Structures are given as structure tokens and as C-alpha cells.
Amino acid sequence: KQEVTQIPAALSVPEGENLVLNCSFTDSAIYNLQWFRQDPGKGLTSLLLIQSSQREQTSGRLNASLDKSSGRSTLYIAASQPGDSATYLCAVNDYKLSFGAGTTVTVRA
Amino acid sequence: SAVISQKPSRDICQRGTSLTIQCQVDSQVTMMFWYRQQPGQSLTLIATANQGSEATYESGFVIDKFPISRPNLTFSTLTVSNMSPEDSSIYLCSVHTSGSLYEQYFGPGTRLTVT
């Protein structure tokens, strides 16, 4: 059974600082890995999807890396803004999604 | 991508009653998924719904408690039956795109409170 862990559970940074969010998973036989953003009481917004054959994926200020052999992914958010405050979820797709518990980010103005 | 809507967006229900949640997608999809997010927790898959066949339930979830319908390729319902306060959660439906990417998209969720 796939186990997904996200560290840290919570993070508070001043505006402008770069964010580094970590995700680890136990079974490397995956199709892809997705990073989602969830605002309080809301649904999930897909941020990035990295296919199992890729090492990296970028979208604007967001960059995600994937090291399938070691079961790790990292989401980098450059030059954080208060609007980046949310919970970030990592989900591993081996046809079904297995979610980590999330990292709650607060960006202080 | 896919645009997903859910009804209702929220509800407050009394214990012992049932609630049916609707999920509508703007395109035809083979698989639809129902997730539960309990307060302060991450998402847990309840079941996978294929059109024309019975839903496949994950360990810990049973059809009598969470009956699912999938009458066509754009619509599904999840019923939460005989509710108790422990059923208070956000319920989300999702779909994944066709092809090899299997990127998943989520609806806005239904926030259920059971009193």
C-alpha cells in the first residue's frame, strides 16, 4: 500500500522568501505525481503534474522535482506572496491517488 | 482539463438521515472517483465509479453506507446513508483525463455537517 509523507506539516515565512515543500512515497511504481493547492474549506486545484519519466516540471514561480528511485518529490515556490498561503498536497498516482497529509503554508506580509 | 461541479456545496443534516451529493463533469469520462476529507485530515478515496458497472469500494467503505450511481459518462451521485456526526467531512468527486497522463481534477467539494 502506497504511503505518502509530507514534511514539514506547517511552514510560516516572510513575503519574498522561497518555499521548499517535501514529499516522500514508499512505492516507486507510479504513473505520475501531482501537487495540489487547497484553500480552507475549498476543493483542490492542480498545480503541477510530473510524469514518472520526468525529473522536473515548471509553471511560473513553481518548480517540482521527482526522484522516483528514492521516492521523493520537492515543490519549490519562488518569491512567495501572501496569496500563496494555503495547504499544499502531494498525491502519488499509481492509477489511484494516494495523498500526503499536506503542508500548510503561511506567507506573512 | 475538466470542469466539475457538485451539488450541494454544503449542508447540515440530522443524524440518521441520508444525503445525496451530485457530481457533474463537462466532458465524458470513464472513471469518476469519490473522496472524503475529514476535518484536519487529508483525502481518502471512498470508491471508483465506472459507467455501467458497480462501483469499486476501498477498504473501510461499504456500499450500504455509501451507495454510488453512475448513470452516464458525465454524472455520478454519492449517498451518505444513516448519517452520524463522524460523517461530517468534505466530500469531493474527481475525474482523470484520458490518455497516458491520468491527471486528476477535483470538484469544489460538498461540506457536510451532521448534528
JSON list of C-alpha atoms in Angstrom, two decimals:
[
{"chain": "A", "resi": 1, "resn": "LYS", "atom": "CA", "xyz": [0.00, 0.00, 0.00]},
{"chain": "A", "resi": 2, "resn": "GLN", "atom": "CA", "xyz": [1.38, 3.38, -1.01]},
{"chain": "A", "resi": 3, "resn": "GLU", "atom": "CA", "xyz": [2.31, 5.63, 1.91]},
{"chain": "A", "resi": 4, "resn": "VAL", "atom": "CA", "xyz": [2.87, 9.33, 1.24]},
{"chain": "A", "resi": 5, "resn": "THR", "atom": "CA", "xyz": [4.54, 11.64, 3.76]},
{"chain": "A", "resi": 6, "resn": "GLN", "atom": "CA", "xyz": [4.85, 15.43, 3.60]},
{"chain": "A", "resi": 7, "resn": "ILE", "atom": "CA", "xyz": [7.32, 17.43, 5.62]},
{"chain": "A", "resi": 8, "resn": "PRO", "atom": "CA", "xyz": [7.00, 19.94, 7.19]},
{"chain": "A", "resi": 9, "resn": "ALA", "atom": "CA", "xyz": [3.36, 19.87, 8.32]},
{"chain": "A", "resi": 10, "resn": "ALA", "atom": "CA", "xyz": [3.33, 23.66, 8.57]},
{"chain": "A", "resi": 11, "resn": "LEU", "atom": "CA", "xyz": [5.55, 26.49, 7.39]},
{"chain": "A", "resi": 12, "resn": "SER", "atom": "CA", "xyz": [5.48, 30.24, 8.03]},
{"chain": "A", "resi": 13, "resn": "VAL", "atom": "CA", "xyz": [7.73, 32.55, 6.03]},
{"chain": "A", "resi": 14, "resn": "PRO", "atom": "CA", "xyz": [8.00, 36.29, 5.32]},
{"chain": "A", "resi": 15, "resn": "GLU", "atom": "CA", "xyz": [6.93, 37.50, 1.92]},
{"chain": "A", "resi": 16, "resn": "GLY", "atom": "CA", "xyz": [9.60, 37.14, -0.73]},
{"chain": "A", "resi": 17, "resn": "GLU", "atom": "CA", "xyz": [11.24, 34.07, 0.75]},
{"chain": "A", "resi": 18, "resn": "ASN", "atom": "CA", "xyz": [11.46, 30.88, -1.31]},
{"chain": "A", "resi": 19, "resn": "LEU", "atom": "CA", "xyz": [9.41, 27.89, -0.18]},
{"chain": "A", "resi": 20, "resn": "VAL", "atom": "CA", "xyz": [10.56, 24.26, -0.20]},
{"chain": "A", "resi": 21, "resn": "LEU", "atom": "CA", "xyz": [7.95, 21.56, 0.37]},
{"chain": "A", "resi": 22, "resn": "ASN", "atom": "CA", "xyz": [8.89, 17.90, 0.58]},
{"chain": "A", "resi": 23, "resn": "CYS", "atom": "CA", "xyz": [7.00, 14.74, -0.29]},
{"chain": "A", "resi": 24, "resn": "SER", "atom": "CA", "xyz": [8.14, 11.12, 0.03]},
{"chain": "A", "resi": 25, "resn": "PHE", "atom": "CA", "xyz": [6.44, 7.90, -1.06]},
{"chain": "A", "resi": 26, "resn": "THR", "atom": "CA", "xyz": [7.10, 4.23, -0.48]},
{"chain": "A", "resi": 27, "resn": "ASP", "atom": "CA", "xyz": [6.31, 2.52, -3.81]},
{"chain": "A", "resi": 28, "resn": "SER", "atom": "CA", "xyz": [8.14, 3.82, -6.89]},
{"chain": "A", "resi": 29, "resn": "ALA", "atom": "CA", "xyz": [5.81, 2.07, -9.38]},
{"chain": "A", "resi": 30, "resn": "ILE", "atom": "CA", "xyz": [3.83, 5.21, -10.19]},
{"chain": "A", "resi": 31, "resn": "TYR", "atom": "CA", "xyz": [2.30, 6.83, -13.28]},
{"chain": "A", "resi": 32, "resn": "ASN", "atom": "CA", "xyz": [2.83, 10.34, -12.05]},
{"chain": "A", "resi": 33, "resn": "LEU", "atom": "CA", "xyz": [2.86, 12.66, -9.07]},
{"chain": "A", "resi": 34, "resn": "GLN", "atom": "CA", "xyz": [0.62, 15.69, -8.71]},
{"chain": "A", "resi": 35, "resn": "TRP", "atom": "CA", "xyz": [0.90, 18.73, -6.47]},
{"chain": "A", "resi": 36, "resn": "PHE", "atom": "CA", "xyz": [-2.37, 20.39, -5.45]},
{"chain": "A", "resi": 37, "resn": "ARG", "atom": "CA", "xyz": [-3.29, 23.53, -3.60]},
{"chain": "A", "resi": 38, "resn": "GLN", "atom": "CA", "xyz": [-6.25, 23.65, -1.24]},
{"chain": "A", "resi": 39, "resn": "ASP", "atom": "CA", "xyz": [-7.65, 26.82, 0.25]},
{"chain": "A", "resi": 40, "resn": "PRO", "atom": "CA", "xyz": [-9.61, 26.48, 3.53]},
{"chain": "A", "resi": 41, "resn": "GLY", "atom": "CA", "xyz": [-12.97, 24.75, 3.01]},
{"chain": "A", "resi": 42, "resn": "LYS", "atom": "CA", "xyz": [-12.44, 24.51, -0.74]},
{"chain": "A", "resi": 43, "resn": "GLY", "atom": "CA", "xyz": [-11.69, 21.87, -3.34]},
{"chain": "A", "resi": 44, "resn": "LEU", "atom": "CA", "xyz": [-8.30, 21.08, -4.85]},
{"chain": "A", "resi": 45, "resn": "THR", "atom": "CA", "xyz": [-6.53, 22.99, -7.59]},
{"chain": "A", "resi": 46, "resn": "SER", "atom": "CA", "xyz": [-3.98, 21.05, -9.62]},
{"chain": "A", "resi": 47, "resn": "LEU", "atom": "CA", "xyz": [-0.64, 22.91, -9.70]},
{"chain": "A", "resi": 48, "resn": "LEU", "atom": "CA", "xyz": [1.78, 20.59, -11.41]},
{"chain": "A", "resi": 49, "resn": "LEU", "atom": "CA", "xyz": [1.88, 17.04, -12.69]},
{"chain": "A", "resi": 50, "resn": "ILE", "atom": "CA", "xyz": [5.18, 15.22, -13.14]},
{"chain": "A", "resi": 51, "resn": "GLN", "atom": "CA", "xyz": [5.13, 12.06, -15.17]},
{"chain": "A", "resi": 52, "resn": "SER", "atom": "CA", "xyz": [7.14, 9.12, -13.89]},
{"chain": "A", "resi": 53, "resn": "SER", "atom": "CA", "xyz": [9.65, 9.54, -16.73]},
{"chain": "A", "resi": 54, "resn": "GLN", "atom": "CA", "xyz": [10.29, 13.22, -15.92]},
{"chain": "A", "resi": 55, "resn": "ARG", "atom": "CA", "xyz": [12.71, 14.72, -13.41]},
{"chain": "A", "resi": 56, "resn": "GLU", "atom": "CA", "xyz": [11.26, 18.21, -13.25]},
{"chain": "A", "resi": 57, "resn": "GLN", "atom": "CA", "xyz": [8.25, 20.34, -14.17]},
{"chain": "A", "resi": 58, "resn": "THR", "atom": "CA", "xyz": [7.89, 24.10, -14.05]},
{"chain": "A", "resi": 59, "resn": "SER", "atom": "CA", "xyz": [4.96, 26.50, -14.11]},
{"chain": "A", "resi": 60, "resn": "GLY", "atom": "CA", "xyz": [5.64, 30.15, -13.44]},
{"chain": "A", "resi": 61, "resn": "ARG", "atom": "CA", "xyz": [7.10, 30.52, -9.94]},
{"chain": "A", "resi": 62, "resn": "LEU", "atom": "CA", "xyz": [6.53, 26.83, -9.22]},
{"chain": "A", "resi": 63, "resn": "ASN", "atom": "CA", "xyz": [9.04, 24.09, -9.86]},
{"chain": "A", "resi": 64, "resn": "ALA", "atom": "CA", "xyz": [8.61, 20.45, -8.89]},
{"chain": "A", "resi": 65, "resn": "SER", "atom": "CA", "xyz": [11.24, 17.75, -9.00]},
{"chain": "A", "resi": 66, "resn": "LEU", "atom": "CA", "xyz": [10.83, 14.00, -8.91]},
{"chain": "A", "resi": 67, "resn": "ASP", "atom": "CA", "xyz": [13.35, 11.33, -7.91]},
{"chain": "A", "resi": 68, "resn": "LYS", "atom": "CA", "xyz": [11.37, 8.15, -8.39]},
{"chain": "A", "resi": 69, "resn": "SER", "atom": "CA", "xyz": [14.17, 5.82, -7.34]},
{"chain": "A", "resi": 70, "resn": "SER", "atom": "CA", "xyz": [14.43, 7.42, -3.91]},
{"chain": "A", "resi": 71, "resn": "GLY", "atom": "CA", "xyz": [10.69, 8.07, -3.63]},
{"chain": "A", "resi": 72, "resn": "ARG", "atom": "CA", "xyz": [10.93, 11.83, -3.28]},
{"chain": "A", "resi": 73, "resn": "SER", "atom": "CA", "xyz": [9.45, 14.96, -4.78]},
{"chain": "A", "resi": 74, "resn": "THR", "atom": "CA", "xyz": [10.06, 18.59, -3.88]},
{"chain": "A", "resi": 75, "resn": "LEU", "atom": "CA", "xyz": [7.91, 21.61, -4.70]},
{"chain": "A", "resi": 76, "resn": "TYR", "atom": "CA", "xyz": [9.74, 24.94, -4.86]},
{"chain": "A", "resi": 77, "resn": "ILE", "atom": "CA", "xyz": [7.81, 28.20, -4.83]},
{"chain": "A", "resi": 78, "resn": "ALA", "atom": "CA", "xyz": [9.96, 31.21, -5.65]},
{"chain": "A", "resi": 79, "resn": "ALA", "atom": "CA", "xyz": [9.49, 34.67, -4.18]},
{"chain": "A", "resi": 80, "resn": "SER", "atom": "CA", "xyz": [6.49, 33.77, -2.04]},
{"chain": "A", "resi": 81, "resn": "GLN", "atom": "CA", "xyz": [3.48, 36.07, -1.78]},
{"chain": "A", "resi": 82, "resn": "PRO", "atom": "CA", "xyz": [0.66, 36.28, 0.80]},
{"chain": "A", "resi": 83, "resn": "GLY", "atom": "CA", "xyz": [-1.65, 34.80, -1.84]},
{"chain": "A", "resi": 84, "resn": "ASP", "atom": "CA", "xyz": [0.43, 31.61, -1.74]},
{"chain": "A", "resi": 85, "resn": "SER", "atom": "CA", "xyz": [-0.91, 30.91, 1.76]},
{"chain": "A", "resi": 86, "resn": "ALA", "atom": "CA", "xyz": [-2.77, 27.59, 1.50]},
{"chain": "A", "resi": 87, "resn": "THR", "atom": "CA", "xyz": [-2.35, 23.88, 2.13]},
{"chain": "A", "resi": 88, "resn": "TYR", "atom": "CA", "xyz": [-0.25, 22.07, -0.46]},
{"chain": "A", "resi": 89, "resn": "LEU", "atom": "CA", "xyz": [-0.96, 18.40, -1.07]},
{"chain": "A", "resi": 90, "resn": "CYS", "atom": "CA", "xyz": [1.21, 15.87, -2.80]},
{"chain": "A", "resi": 91, "resn": "ALA", "atom": "CA", "xyz": [-0.56, 12.92, -4.45]},
{"chain": "A", "resi": 92, "resn": "VAL", "atom": "CA", "xyz": [1.04, 9.85, -5.95]},
{"chain": "A", "resi": 93, "resn": "ASN", "atom": "CA", "xyz": [-0.83, 8.23, -8.82]},
{"chain": "A", "resi": 94, "resn": "ASP", "atom": "CA", "xyz": [-0.48, 4.50, -9.30]},
{"chain": "A", "resi": 95, "resn": "TYR", "atom": "CA", "xyz": [-3.85, 4.66, -11.07]},
{"chain": "A", "resi": 96, "resn": "LYS", "atom": "CA", "xyz": [-5.46, 5.73, -7.82]},
{"chain": "A", "resi": 97, "resn": "LEU", "atom": "CA", "xyz": [-4.31, 8.79, -5.95]},
{"chain": "A", "resi": 98, "resn": "SER", "atom": "CA", "xyz": [-2.68, 8.44, -2.54]},
{"chain": "A", "resi": 99, "resn": "PHE", "atom": "CA", "xyz": [-2.39, 11.73, -0.71]},
{"chain": "A", "resi": 100, "resn": "GLY", "atom": "CA", "xyz": [0.01, 13.07, 1.83]},
{"chain": "A", "resi": 101, "resn": "ALA", "atom": "CA", "xyz": [-1.32, 14.94, 4.85]},
{"chain": "A", "resi": 102, "resn": "GLY", "atom": "CA", "xyz": [-0.28, 18.28, 3.36]},
{"chain": "A", "resi": 103, "resn": "THR", "atom": "CA", "xyz": [1.90, 21.24, 4.26]},
{"chain": "A", "resi": 104, "resn": "THR", "atom": "CA", "xyz": [0.07, 24.34, 5.46]},
{"chain": "A", "resi": 105, "resn": "VAL", "atom": "CA", "xyz": [1.89, 27.44, 4.29]},
{"chain": "A", "resi": 106, "resn": "THR", "atom": "CA", "xyz": [1.51, 30.94, 5.72]},
{"chain": "A", "resi": 107, "resn": "VAL", "atom": "CA", "xyz": [3.25, 33.80, 3.94]},
{"chain": "A", "resi": 108, "resn": "ARG", "atom": "CA", "xyz": [3.46, 36.89, 6.16]},
{"chain": "A", "resi": 109, "resn": "ALA", "atom": "CA", "xyz": [3.22, 40.30, 4.53]},
{"chain": "B", "resi": 1, "resn": "SER", "atom": "CA", "xyz": [-8.74, 19.61, -18.41]},
{"chain": "B", "resi": 2, "resn": "ALA", "atom": "CA", "xyz": [-12.18, 19.05, -16.92]},
{"chain": "B", "resi": 3, "resn": "VAL", "atom": "CA", "xyz": [-14.65, 21.31, -15.16]},
{"chain": "B", "resi": 4, "resn": "ILE", "atom": "CA", "xyz": [-16.52, 19.63, -12.34]},
{"chain": "B", "resi": 5, "resn": "SER", "atom": "CA", "xyz": [-19.49, 20.89, -10.36]},
{"chain": "B", "resi": 6, "resn": "GLN", "atom": "CA", "xyz": [-21.01, 19.47, -7.21]},
{"chain": "B", "resi": 7, "resn": "LYS", "atom": "CA", "xyz": [-24.36, 19.94, -5.51]},
{"chain": "B", "resi": 8, "resn": "PRO", "atom": "CA", "xyz": [-24.99, 20.84, -2.78]},
{"chain": "B", "resi": 9, "resn": "SER", "atom": "CA", "xyz": [-21.95, 22.90, -1.84]},
{"chain": "B", "resi": 10, "resn": "ARG", "atom": "CA", "xyz": [-22.74, 22.44, 1.83]},
{"chain": "B", "resi": 11, "resn": "ASP", "atom": "CA", "xyz": [-25.46, 21.00, 4.04]},
{"chain": "B", "resi": 12, "resn": "ILE", "atom": "CA", "xyz": [-26.28, 20.50, 7.68]},
{"chain": "B", "resi": 13, "resn": "CYS", "atom": "CA", "xyz": [-28.12, 17.24, 8.33]},
{"chain": "B", "resi": 14, "resn": "GLN", "atom": "CA", "xyz": [-29.55, 15.41, 11.30]},
{"chain": "B", "resi": 15, "resn": "ARG", "atom": "CA", "xyz": [-28.16, 12.08, 12.39]},
{"chain": "B", "resi": 16, "resn": "GLY", "atom": "CA", "xyz": [-29.97, 9.09, 10.94]},
{"chain": "B", "resi": 17, "resn": "THR", "atom": "CA", "xyz": [-30.85, 10.82, 7.68]},
{"chain": "B", "resi": 18, "resn": "SER", "atom": "CA", "xyz": [-29.28, 10.45, 4.24]},
{"chain": "B", "resi": 19, "resn": "LEU", "atom": "CA", "xyz": [-27.82, 12.96, 1.79]},
{"chain": "B", "resi": 20, "resn": "THR", "atom": "CA", "xyz": [-27.19, 12.52, -1.92]},
{"chain": "B", "resi": 21, "resn": "ILE", "atom": "CA", "xyz": [-24.35, 14.50, -3.48]},
{"chain": "B", "resi": 22, "resn": "GLN", "atom": "CA", "xyz": [-24.31, 15.12, -7.21]},
{"chain": "B", "resi": 23, "resn": "CYS", "atom": "CA", "xyz": [-21.24, 15.45, -9.42]},
{"chain": "B", "resi": 24, "resn": "GLN", "atom": "CA", "xyz": [-21.42, 16.76, -12.99]},
{"chain": "B", "resi": 25, "resn": "VAL", "atom": "CA", "xyz": [-18.49, 16.88, -15.44]},
{"chain": "B", "resi": 26, "resn": "ASP", "atom": "CA", "xyz": [-18.31, 18.99, -18.59]},
{"chain": "B", "resi": 27, "resn": "SER", "atom": "CA", "xyz": [-16.96, 16.12, -20.70]},
{"chain": "B", "resi": 28, "resn": "GLN", "atom": "CA", "xyz": [-17.35, 12.38, -20.94]},
{"chain": "B", "resi": 29, "resn": "VAL", "atom": "CA", "xyz": [-15.04, 10.44, -18.64]},
{"chain": "B", "resi": 30, "resn": "THR", "atom": "CA", "xyz": [-14.62, 6.77, -17.98]},
{"chain": "B", "resi": 31, "resn": "MET", "atom": "CA", "xyz": [-13.71, 6.85, -14.32]},
{"chain": "B", "resi": 32, "resn": "MET", "atom": "CA", "xyz": [-15.05, 9.05, -11.56]},
{"chain": "B", "resi": 33, "resn": "PHE", "atom": "CA", "xyz": [-13.73, 8.99, -8.02]},
{"chain": "B", "resi": 34, "resn": "TRP", "atom": "CA", "xyz": [-15.26, 9.93, -4.68]},
{"chain": "B", "resi": 35, "resn": "TYR", "atom": "CA", "xyz": [-13.07, 11.12, -1.80]},
{"chain": "B", "resi": 36, "resn": "ARG", "atom": "CA", "xyz": [-13.70, 12.06, 1.81]},
{"chain": "B", "resi": 37, "resn": "GLN", "atom": "CA", "xyz": [-11.73, 14.66, 3.73]},
{"chain": "B", "resi": 38, "resn": "GLN", "atom": "CA", "xyz": [-12.41, 14.57, 7.44]},
{"chain": "B", "resi": 39, "resn": "PRO", "atom": "CA", "xyz": [-11.69, 17.71, 9.49]},
{"chain": "B", "resi": 40, "resn": "GLY", "atom": "CA", "xyz": [-7.97, 18.41, 9.61]},
{"chain": "B", "resi": 41, "resn": "GLN", "atom": "CA", "xyz": [-7.17, 15.31, 7.57]},
{"chain": "B", "resi": 42, "resn": "SER", "atom": "CA", "xyz": [-6.03, 14.59, 4.06]},
{"chain": "B", "resi": 43, "resn": "LEU", "atom": "CA", "xyz": [-8.14, 12.95, 1.37]},
{"chain": "B", "resi": 44, "resn": "THR", "atom": "CA", "xyz": [-9.18, 9.31, 1.46]},
{"chain": "B", "resi": 45, "resn": "LEU", "atom": "CA", "xyz": [-10.57, 7.50, -1.58]},
{"chain": "B", "resi": 46, "resn": "ILE", "atom": "CA", "xyz": [-14.05, 6.08, -0.96]},
{"chain": "B", "resi": 47, "resn": "ALA", "atom": "CA", "xyz": [-14.75, 4.40, -4.28]},
{"chain": "B", "resi": 48, "resn": "THR", "atom": "CA", "xyz": [-14.22, 4.42, -8.03]},
{"chain": "B", "resi": 49, "resn": "ALA", "atom": "CA", "xyz": [-17.32, 4.66, -10.22]},
{"chain": "B", "resi": 50, "resn": "ASN", "atom": "CA", "xyz": [-17.41, 3.30, -13.75]},
{"chain": "B", "resi": 51, "resn": "GLN", "atom": "CA", "xyz": [-20.37, 3.86, -16.03]},
{"chain": "B", "resi": 52, "resn": "GLY", "atom": "CA", "xyz": [-22.44, 0.72, -16.45]},
{"chain": "B", "resi": 53, "resn": "SER", "atom": "CA", "xyz": [-20.93, -1.26, -13.60]},
{"chain": "B", "resi": 54, "resn": "GLU", "atom": "CA", "xyz": [-20.94, -1.34, -9.83]},
{"chain": "B", "resi": 55, "resn": "ALA", "atom": "CA", "xyz": [-18.60, 0.98, -8.01]},
{"chain": "B", "resi": 56, "resn": "THR", "atom": "CA", "xyz": [-15.40, -0.40, -6.52]},
{"chain": "B", "resi": 57, "resn": "TYR", "atom": "CA", "xyz": [-15.05, 0.45, -2.83]},
{"chain": "B", "resi": 58, "resn": "GLU", "atom": "CA", "xyz": [-11.84, 0.93, -0.86]},
{"chain": "B", "resi": 59, "resn": "SER", "atom": "CA", "xyz": [-11.14, -0.88, 2.36]},
{"chain": "B", "resi": 60, "resn": "GLY", "atom": "CA", "xyz": [-13.25, 0.53, 5.15]},
{"chain": "B", "resi": 61, "resn": "PHE", "atom": "CA", "xyz": [-16.07, 1.76, 2.91]},
{"chain": "B", "resi": 62, "resn": "VAL", "atom": "CA", "xyz": [-19.19, -0.26, 2.05]},
{"chain": "B", "resi": 63, "resn": "ILE", "atom": "CA", "xyz": [-21.97, 0.09, -0.47]},
{"chain": "B", "resi": 64, "resn": "ASP", "atom": "CA", "xyz": [-24.74, 0.12, 2.14]},
{"chain": "B", "resi": 65, "resn": "LYS", "atom": "CA", "xyz": [-23.25, 3.22, 3.75]},
{"chain": "B", "resi": 66, "resn": "PHE", "atom": "CA", "xyz": [-22.08, 4.99, 0.58]},
{"chain": "B", "resi": 67, "resn": "PRO", "atom": "CA", "xyz": [-24.20, 3.87, -2.40]},
{"chain": "B", "resi": 68, "resn": "ILE", "atom": "CA", "xyz": [-22.99, 5.33, -5.69]},
{"chain": "B", "resi": 69, "resn": "SER", "atom": "CA", "xyz": [-24.76, 5.72, -9.01]},
{"chain": "B", "resi": 70, "resn": "ARG", "atom": "CA", "xyz": [-23.14, 6.34, -12.39]},
{"chain": "B", "resi": 71, "resn": "PRO", "atom": "CA", "xyz": [-25.93, 6.55, -14.94]},
{"chain": "B", "resi": 72, "resn": "ASN", "atom": "CA", "xyz": [-23.86, 8.10, -17.75]},
{"chain": "B", "resi": 73, "resn": "LEU", "atom": "CA", "xyz": [-20.37, 9.32, -18.64]},
{"chain": "B", "resi": 74, "resn": "THR", "atom": "CA", "xyz": [-20.79, 12.83, -17.21]},
{"chain": "B", "resi": 75, "resn": "PHE", "atom": "CA", "xyz": [-22.68, 12.31, -13.95]},
{"chain": "B", "resi": 76, "resn": "SER", "atom": "CA", "xyz": [-22.45, 10.46, -10.65]},
{"chain": "B", "resi": 77, "resn": "THR", "atom": "CA", "xyz": [-24.05, 10.58, -7.23]},
{"chain": "B", "resi": 78, "resn": "LEU", "atom": "CA", "xyz": [-22.79, 9.57, -3.80]},
{"chain": "B", "resi": 79, "resn": "THR", "atom": "CA", "xyz": [-25.25, 8.99, -0.99]},
{"chain": "B", "resi": 80, "resn": "VAL", "atom": "CA", "xyz": [-24.17, 9.16, 2.63]},
{"chain": "B", "resi": 81, "resn": "SER", "atom": "CA", "xyz": [-26.67, 6.95, 4.44]},
{"chain": "B", "resi": 82, "resn": "ASN", "atom": "CA", "xyz": [-27.82, 6.80, 8.06]},
{"chain": "B", "resi": 83, "resn": "MET", "atom": "CA", "xyz": [-25.51, 9.65, 8.94]},
{"chain": "B", "resi": 84, "resn": "SER", "atom": "CA", "xyz": [-23.71, 10.14, 12.23]},
{"chain": "B", "resi": 85, "resn": "PRO", "atom": "CA", "xyz": [-21.53, 13.07, 13.38]},
{"chain": "B", "resi": 86, "resn": "GLU", "atom": "CA", "xyz": [-18.45, 11.06, 12.30]},
{"chain": "B", "resi": 87, "resn": "ASP", "atom": "CA", "xyz": [-19.62, 11.51, 8.69]},
{"chain": "B", "resi": 88, "resn": "SER", "atom": "CA", "xyz": [-19.04, 15.26, 8.94]},
{"chain": "B", "resi": 89, "resn": "SER", "atom": "CA", "xyz": [-16.49, 15.85, 6.19]},
{"chain": "B", "resi": 90, "resn": "ILE", "atom": "CA", "xyz": [-15.87, 17.42, 2.84]},
{"chain": "B", "resi": 91, "resn": "TYR", "atom": "CA", "xyz": [-16.83, 15.02, 0.05]},
{"chain": "B", "resi": 92, "resn": "LEU", "atom": "CA", "xyz": [-15.11, 15.54, -3.29]},
{"chain": "B", "resi": 93, "resn": "CYS", "atom": "CA", "xyz": [-15.53, 13.96, -6.66]},
{"chain": "B", "resi": 94, "resn": "SER", "atom": "CA", "xyz": [-12.76, 13.82, -9.20]},
{"chain": "B", "resi": 95, "resn": "VAL", "atom": "CA", "xyz": [-12.01, 12.60, -12.68]},
{"chain": "B", "resi": 96, "resn": "HIS", "atom": "CA", "xyz": [-8.84, 11.93, -14.57]},
{"chain": "B", "resi": 97, "resn": "THR", "atom": "CA", "xyz": [-8.14, 12.86, -18.15]},
{"chain": "B", "resi": 98, "resn": "SER", "atom": "CA", "xyz": [-7.98, 10.25, -20.86]},
{"chain": "B", "resi": 99, "resn": "GLY", "atom": "CA", "xyz": [-4.69, 9.25, -22.38]},
{"chain": "B", "resi": 100, "resn": "SER", "atom": "CA", "xyz": [-1.49, 8.43, -20.56]},
{"chain": "B", "resi": 101, "resn": "LEU", "atom": "CA", "xyz": [-1.25, 11.40, -18.21]},
{"chain": "B", "resi": 102, "resn": "TYR", "atom": "CA", "xyz": [-4.03, 10.42, -15.79]},
{"chain": "B", "resi": 103, "resn": "GLU", "atom": "CA", "xyz": [-4.06, 13.96, -14.46]},
{"chain": "B", "resi": 104, "resn": "GLN", "atom": "CA", "xyz": [-6.83, 14.29, -11.90]},
{"chain": "B", "resi": 105, "resn": "TYR", "atom": "CA", "xyz": [-9.21, 17.18, -11.46]},
{"chain": "B", "resi": 106, "resn": "PHE", "atom": "CA", "xyz": [-11.43, 17.82, -8.49]},
{"chain": "B", "resi": 107, "resn": "GLY", "atom": "CA", "xyz": [-14.80, 19.35, -7.92]},
{"chain": "B", "resi": 108, "resn": "PRO", "atom": "CA", "xyz": [-15.28, 22.14, -5.35]},
{"chain": "B", "resi": 109, "resn": "GLY", "atom": "CA", "xyz": [-16.45, 19.69, -2.69]},
{"chain": "B", "resi": 110, "resn": "THR", "atom": "CA", "xyz": [-19.54, 19.30, -0.54]},
{"chain": "B", "resi": 111, "resn": "ARG", "atom": "CA", "xyz": [-19.13, 20.30, 3.09]},
{"chain": "B", "resi": 112, "resn": "LEU", "atom": "CA", "xyz": [-21.36, 18.09, 5.22]},
{"chain": "B", "resi": 113, "resn": "THR", "atom": "CA", "xyz": [-22.08, 18.68, 8.88]},
{"chain": "B", "resi": 114, "resn": "VAL", "atom": "CA", "xyz": [-24.09, 16.10, 10.81]},
{"chain": "B", "resi": 115, "resn": "THR", "atom": "CA", "xyz": [-25.68, 17.19, 14.07]}
]
